[in-house]
XYZ file of C-alpha atoms in Angstrom:
425
model
C -23.245 -21.587 -15.287
C -23.789 -19.533 -12.126
C -21.910 -16.231 -12.131
C -20.983 -14.837 -8.729
C -21.001 -11.041 -8.730
C -19.541 -8.636 -6.182
C -20.710 -5.019 -6.610
C -18.529 -2.180 -5.314
C -20.839 0.817 -5.049
C -20.344 3.707 -2.623
C -23.690 5.481 -3.020
C -26.546 3.824 -1.098
C -29.211 4.595 -3.717
C -27.011 3.352 -6.535
C -26.222 0.215 -4.548
C -29.909 -0.593 -4.133
C -30.507 -0.028 -7.842
C -27.620 -2.269 -8.848
C -28.611 -4.992 -6.378
C -32.220 -4.983 -7.582
C -31.207 -5.325 -11.210
C -28.620 -8.021 -10.494
C -31.200 -10.094 -8.644
C -33.202 -10.289 -11.871
C -30.363 -11.704 -13.968
C -30.581 -15.416 -14.785
C -27.905 -17.671 -13.284
C -26.496 -14.753 -11.282
C -25.486 -14.925 -7.634
C -24.936 -11.340 -6.452
C -23.226 -10.712 -3.121
C -24.005 -7.821 -0.805
C -22.403 -4.622 -2.129
C -19.191 -3.300 -0.596
C -19.104 0.431 0.015
C -15.543 1.471 -0.840
C -12.260 0.363 -2.358
C -10.858 -0.748 0.988
C -13.737 -3.125 1.626
C -13.481 -4.519 -1.886
C -9.790 -5.385 -1.591
C -10.344 -6.734 1.926
C -13.137 -8.992 0.728
C -11.241 -10.315 -2.278
C -8.105 -10.884 -0.174
C -10.074 -12.812 2.423
C -11.761 -14.978 -0.197
C -8.479 -15.636 -1.996
C -6.917 -16.600 1.334
C -9.601 -19.227 1.898
C -9.560 -20.616 -1.627
C -9.223 -19.281 -5.142
C -12.498 -20.958 -5.942
C -14.207 -18.635 -3.462
C -13.439 -15.553 -5.568
C -16.371 -14.096 -7.544
C -16.237 -14.346 -11.299
C -17.279 -10.710 -11.764
C -16.660 -7.498 -9.834
C -18.739 -4.422 -10.679
C -17.014 -1.118 -9.879
C -19.123 2.053 -9.743
C -17.511 5.220 -11.096
C -17.990 7.081 -7.791
C -16.332 4.446 -5.644
C -13.796 5.809 -3.178
C -11.449 6.649 -1.648
C -9.369 5.210 -4.495
C -10.501 6.305 -7.995
C -12.343 3.682 -10.028
C -9.707 3.169 -12.739
C -6.922 2.763 -10.194
C -9.058 0.284 -8.292
C -9.730 -1.695 -11.476
C -6.018 -1.793 -12.226
C -5.275 -3.072 -8.719
C -7.939 -5.780 -8.797
C -6.820 -6.915 -12.254
C -3.202 -7.108 -11.118
C -3.783 -8.948 -7.863
C -6.724 -11.154 -8.872
C -6.099 -11.787 -12.577
C -8.924 -14.305 -13.072
C -11.636 -11.952 -11.811
C -13.533 -10.106 -14.544
C -14.007 -6.422 -13.686
C -16.782 -4.285 -15.201
C -17.026 -0.508 -14.756
C -20.395 1.192 -14.164
C -20.225 4.768 -15.490
C -22.257 7.619 -16.930
C -19.445 8.446 -19.381
C -19.688 6.392 -22.564
C -16.857 8.150 -24.404
C -14.248 6.272 -26.394
C -11.514 7.863 -24.278
C -12.892 6.382 -21.052
C -13.573 3.049 -22.741
C -9.932 2.833 -23.863
C -8.679 3.848 -20.397
C -10.933 1.258 -18.773
C -9.637 -1.504 -21.028
C -6.038 -0.399 -20.406
C -6.675 -0.677 -16.664
C -7.658 -4.329 -17.132
C -11.461 -4.237 -17.138
C -13.491 -6.721 -19.156
C -16.274 -4.323 -20.005
C -18.200 -1.154 -19.303
C -21.896 -0.519 -18.674
C -23.449 2.937 -18.810
C -25.834 4.691 -16.456
C -28.751 4.561 -16.130
C -28.405 0.802 -16.007
C -30.336 -1.268 -18.492
C -31.160 -4.935 -17.989
C -29.977 -6.084 -21.414
C -26.636 -4.298 -21.371
C -25.849 -5.345 -17.796
C -26.764 -8.971 -18.476
C -24.549 -9.084 -21.584
C -21.529 -7.546 -19.841
C -21.838 -9.719 -16.742
C -22.264 -12.882 -18.793
C -19.262 -12.054 -21.006
C -17.040 -11.234 -18.028
C -18.182 -14.355 -16.198
C -17.442 -16.599 -19.174
C -14.018 -15.015 -19.568
C -13.231 -15.575 -15.881
C -14.338 -19.200 -16.020
C -12.291 -19.800 -19.152
C -9.152 -18.299 -17.633
C -9.477 -20.408 -14.495
C -10.038 -23.554 -16.512
C -7.077 -22.810 -18.758
C -4.611 -21.888 -16.023
C -5.803 -24.368 -13.441
C -6.369 -23.619 -9.783
C -2.887 -24.061 -8.360
C -1.906 -21.663 -5.627
C 1.168 -20.664 -7.595
C -1.005 -19.368 -10.431
C -3.364 -17.304 -8.312
C -1.132 -15.585 -5.810
C -3.943 -13.430 -4.487
C -2.715 -10.580 -2.359
C 0.924 -10.937 -3.444
C 3.919 -9.962 -1.343
C 3.916 -8.281 2.050
C 4.389 -4.503 2.138
C 5.806 -2.829 5.253
C 6.123 0.935 5.611
C 8.481 2.499 8.141
C 7.669 6.067 9.203
C 9.501 8.268 11.681
C 7.557 10.215 14.301
C 10.018 13.028 13.561
C 13.391 13.362 11.914
C 16.291 11.540 13.520
C 14.436 8.737 15.287
C 16.065 6.030 13.157
C 13.402 5.013 10.646
C 15.906 4.442 7.831
C 18.138 2.079 9.794
C 15.063 0.165 10.923
C 13.871 -0.146 7.321
C 17.301 -1.270 6.099
C 17.696 -3.938 8.775
C 14.160 -5.290 8.304
C 14.803 -5.699 4.571
C 18.198 -7.324 5.176
C 16.652 -9.769 7.645
C 13.923 -10.718 5.172
C 16.459 -11.232 2.383
C 18.792 -13.278 4.590
C 15.962 -15.619 5.546
C 15.323 -16.562 1.921
C 12.646 -14.097 0.848
C 12.927 -12.071 -2.323
C 13.051 -8.599 -0.796
C 12.916 -5.032 -2.052
C 13.752 -1.850 -0.154
C 12.173 1.341 -1.500
C 12.948 4.906 -0.450
C 9.871 7.161 -0.464
C 11.543 9.769 1.713
C 11.638 11.682 -1.550
C 13.504 14.815 -0.529
C 15.946 13.517 2.069
C 16.143 9.770 1.473
C 19.403 8.199 2.710
C 19.126 4.513 1.849
C 21.777 4.896 -0.870
C 24.176 6.438 1.677
C 23.531 3.727 4.267
C 24.261 0.950 1.759
C 27.130 2.605 -0.135
C 25.254 2.811 -3.430
C 25.686 5.157 -6.379
C 22.948 4.591 -8.940
C 21.620 6.866 -11.656
C 18.005 5.710 -11.640
C 15.436 6.352 -8.923
C 11.752 6.102 -8.090
C 11.197 9.259 -10.163
C 11.939 7.269 -13.338
C 8.752 5.275 -12.708
C 6.554 8.250 -11.858
C 5.378 9.065 -15.382
C 4.866 5.452 -16.536
C 1.242 4.340 -16.681
C 1.907 0.614 -16.938
C 5.003 -0.558 -15.060
C 6.081 -3.818 -16.637
C 8.576 -6.170 -14.944
C 11.222 -5.036 -17.439
C 10.642 -1.344 -16.675
C 10.738 -2.037 -12.947
C 13.966 -4.013 -13.172
C 15.604 -1.145 -15.063
C 14.819 1.237 -12.202
C 15.889 -1.128 -9.419
C 19.468 -1.514 -8.191
C 20.622 -5.035 -7.293
C 22.695 -4.768 -4.132
C 25.494 -7.191 -3.226
C 23.354 -8.480 -0.348
C 20.675 -9.614 -2.801
C 18.349 -6.761 -1.886
C 16.626 -4.887 -4.706
C 16.777 -1.146 -4.060
C 14.439 1.505 -5.430
C 16.113 4.731 -4.405
C 14.995 8.288 -3.758
C 16.078 10.894 -6.332
C 19.437 12.565 -5.869
C 17.777 15.927 -6.491
C 15.211 16.300 -3.724
C 13.052 18.741 -5.660
C 12.270 15.990 -8.170
C 10.381 14.127 -5.469
C 7.349 16.247 -6.338
C 7.087 14.264 -9.591
C 5.991 11.171 -7.637
C 2.246 11.549 -7.089
C 0.001 9.382 -4.950
C -1.220 7.666 -8.125
C 2.365 6.922 -9.170
C 3.149 5.599 -5.712
C 0.193 3.216 -5.839
C 1.356 1.768 -9.146
C 4.939 1.498 -7.936
C 3.961 -0.257 -4.693
C 1.628 -2.596 -6.575
C 4.400 -3.496 -9.027
C 6.862 -4.167 -6.214
C 4.284 -6.270 -4.368
C 3.634 -8.398 -7.437
C 7.344 -9.176 -7.882
C 8.807 -9.474 -4.374
C 7.830 -11.498 -1.336
C 8.720 -8.686 1.079
C 8.674 -4.974 0.260
C 9.987 -2.547 2.899
C 9.355 1.155 2.273
C 11.107 3.979 4.095
C 8.553 6.825 4.243
C 10.678 9.248 6.234
C 9.018 11.618 8.693
C 7.284 14.098 6.360
C 4.016 12.963 4.828
C 3.234 13.628 1.186
C 0.842 12.080 -1.291
C 3.246 9.283 -2.226
C 4.083 8.209 1.318
C 0.430 8.486 2.374
C -0.573 6.150 -0.465
C 2.125 3.666 0.583
C 0.994 3.687 4.214
C -2.610 3.170 3.123
C -1.639 0.181 0.977
C 0.704 -1.414 3.490
C 0.111 -4.720 5.215
C 2.071 -3.404 8.190
C 2.606 0.278 9.019
C 5.471 0.669 11.466
C 5.803 3.999 13.272
C 9.203 4.632 14.870
C 9.501 6.917 17.883
C 11.900 7.538 20.748
C 10.907 7.702 24.428
C 10.920 11.484 24.713
C 8.111 14.029 24.832
C 8.799 15.642 21.451
C 8.945 12.349 19.529
C 5.887 10.895 21.240
C 3.930 14.040 20.464
C 5.058 13.682 16.865
C 3.865 10.072 16.817
C 0.488 11.099 18.206
C 0.228 13.867 15.610
C 0.965 11.464 12.748
C -1.501 8.850 13.990
C -4.257 11.433 14.309
C -3.517 12.835 10.870
C -3.655 9.371 9.292
C -7.002 8.805 10.963
C -8.445 12.179 9.874
C -7.384 11.567 6.284
C -8.695 7.979 6.431
C -5.258 6.639 5.580
C -4.971 4.295 8.536
C -6.561 3.793 11.931
C -4.491 3.991 15.108
C -5.141 0.374 16.045
C -3.799 -0.716 12.653
C -0.444 0.961 13.288
C 2.470 -0.737 15.067
C 4.762 1.533 17.080
C 8.420 0.744 17.704
C 10.077 2.638 20.556
C 13.642 3.487 19.614
C 16.527 4.162 22.058
C 14.706 2.095 24.634
C 15.997 2.309 28.182
C 14.231 0.905 31.215
C 15.256 3.957 33.237
C 13.480 6.493 31.031
C 10.317 8.072 32.347
C 8.344 7.405 29.156
C 7.793 3.662 28.730
C 5.983 1.712 25.952
C 2.689 1.272 27.863
C 2.425 5.056 28.231
C 3.171 5.574 24.516
C 0.511 3.013 23.694
C -2.052 4.926 25.732
C -1.053 8.256 24.189
C -1.059 7.120 20.557
C -3.708 4.392 20.667
C -1.483 2.175 18.513
C -0.231 -1.360 19.060
C 3.309 -1.696 20.395
C 5.974 -3.960 18.990
C 6.967 -6.591 21.527
C 10.632 -6.386 20.600
C 12.872 -4.186 22.757
C 15.752 -2.559 20.857
C 18.481 -1.209 23.148
C 19.869 2.325 22.977
C 23.413 1.648 21.790
C 24.450 3.984 19.029
C 28.127 3.115 19.454
C 27.419 -0.238 17.799
C 25.992 1.552 14.782
C 28.328 4.476 14.380
C 31.044 2.735 12.381
C 28.569 1.184 9.948
C 26.666 4.454 9.577
C 29.765 6.578 8.977
C 31.202 4.145 6.418
C 27.891 3.641 4.631
C 28.118 -0.117 5.211
C 25.001 -0.759 7.266
C 24.736 -4.197 5.655
C 28.036 -5.144 7.308
C 26.872 -4.354 10.840
C 28.374 -6.879 13.245
C 26.043 -9.811 13.875
C 26.917 -9.548 17.570
C 25.410 -6.062 17.705
C 22.523 -6.015 20.165
C 20.788 -3.406 18.012
C 20.991 -5.620 14.932
C 19.829 -8.662 16.872
C 16.848 -6.745 18.181
C 15.885 -5.384 14.765
C 16.151 -8.820 13.181
C 14.008 -10.170 16.018
C 11.515 -7.440 15.145
C 11.521 -8.729 11.565
C 10.611 -12.152 12.929
C 7.855 -10.644 15.052
C 6.408 -8.907 12.018
C 6.477 -12.155 10.028
C 9.101 -10.929 7.538
C 11.519 -13.836 7.915
C 11.117 -17.468 6.978
C 11.346 -19.744 10.033
C 14.152 -22.261 10.147
C 13.131 -25.833 9.261
C 11.493 -27.551 12.196
C 10.798 -24.337 14.120
C 7.642 -22.387 14.662
C 7.359 -18.903 13.151
C 8.214 -16.137 15.606
C 6.160 -13.088 16.385
C 2.561 -12.149 16.760
C 1.597 -9.664 14.037
C -0.736 -11.888 12.096
C -2.742 -11.108 8.972
C -5.736 -8.920 9.673
C -9.036 -8.361 7.931
C -8.561 -4.676 7.267
C -6.755 -3.452 4.226
C -6.694 -0.942 1.481
C -6.064 -0.940 -2.212
C -2.964 -2.907 -2.704
C -2.678 -4.365 0.745
C -3.471 -6.922 3.359
C -2.851 -5.924 6.918
C -1.599 -7.768 9.913
C -2.556 -7.824 13.536
C -1.016 -8.455 16.900
C 1.702 -7.334 19.229
C 1.773 -6.707 22.954
C 4.179 -4.303 24.646
C 7.308 -3.019 22.931
C 10.676 -1.323 22.822
C 13.049 0.518 20.526
C 16.626 1.310 19.648
C 18.850 4.195 18.707
C 19.857 5.117 15.227
C 20.886 8.073 13.283
């Protein structure tokens, strides 16, 4: 039996050492090492998209892999690619780390400096396990879902540009088209999704923050089932409790939502923290909402540059929606595209707050009139982003197709020419 092995090693010297030793193993087919967690998830997602049979049997994760910590990366790979055996390479041979590694979903652990015998035994055991799982479960696409659901984050260039209404309408459009959809509020201090959808619910995202392994039962207890069919994961009622949601917690929460729902829309607000940064990094699509005025566009540029400096997301991987669009304004989408370096949504959303005011004031955004030009534009945006199922006999709308760049927890999508926006609260 030939065992295909994909090493994930950040350090160049360590990568050469691992590659040399792997090349000596019998019946082993090592691939070229990937240098960080983003490349690993990208590679596995691409292979799973081609065919489940293309996935390697074994993934080796070095303890100094980054930017995502090794144990979190192992947990993500195990969750999204359950028939891939993961082995951790580490200098720590303690029982505590061994237990944590097994809890994360690894199939073994090898210690540094690497020894031929130990590495061969761990790789062979993980490879046999992977082969056995695939044989037992079969190779149907419904068994190996690969990357899971689509995650979309919605971030405001500054407060008041309408990110929450955009997030709500995108989720409603996805749900109405037949997707299982979740709407999560990671605007942890000032989240308003509950107010927009007339919801009073005791539980929030904070209830998941301290849980190391979020099971489907635990997740369902924290999620509110809305009358529209949407599943809502709300921000805490006490804003100060938002600090309890760390970036690590956010990664686990987003991963759990992705594994259960076809579409996950996350409102990240306009203030970046560890949790929202992790969500943006994991997202398939990162939508940045701005308005065509100097202050908002400067805010959008500031956010894009900050994401790039922190290696959260590159400008060209961000889609910008211009809100309150008016053809008579001096600042038009092509100028915003040049300033921010992002891709622009093709959909133009008109500036017509009067259509929204009644629904906003009553907290019944889900009952917004279908004749509303703002709603029509936002639902068209959902089609452009690939969040709605096409009607039978029609071609899918939109141009933001799946891309080859991603991060832990996420595929990413490409596309989109010029764009527009709308007005919200």
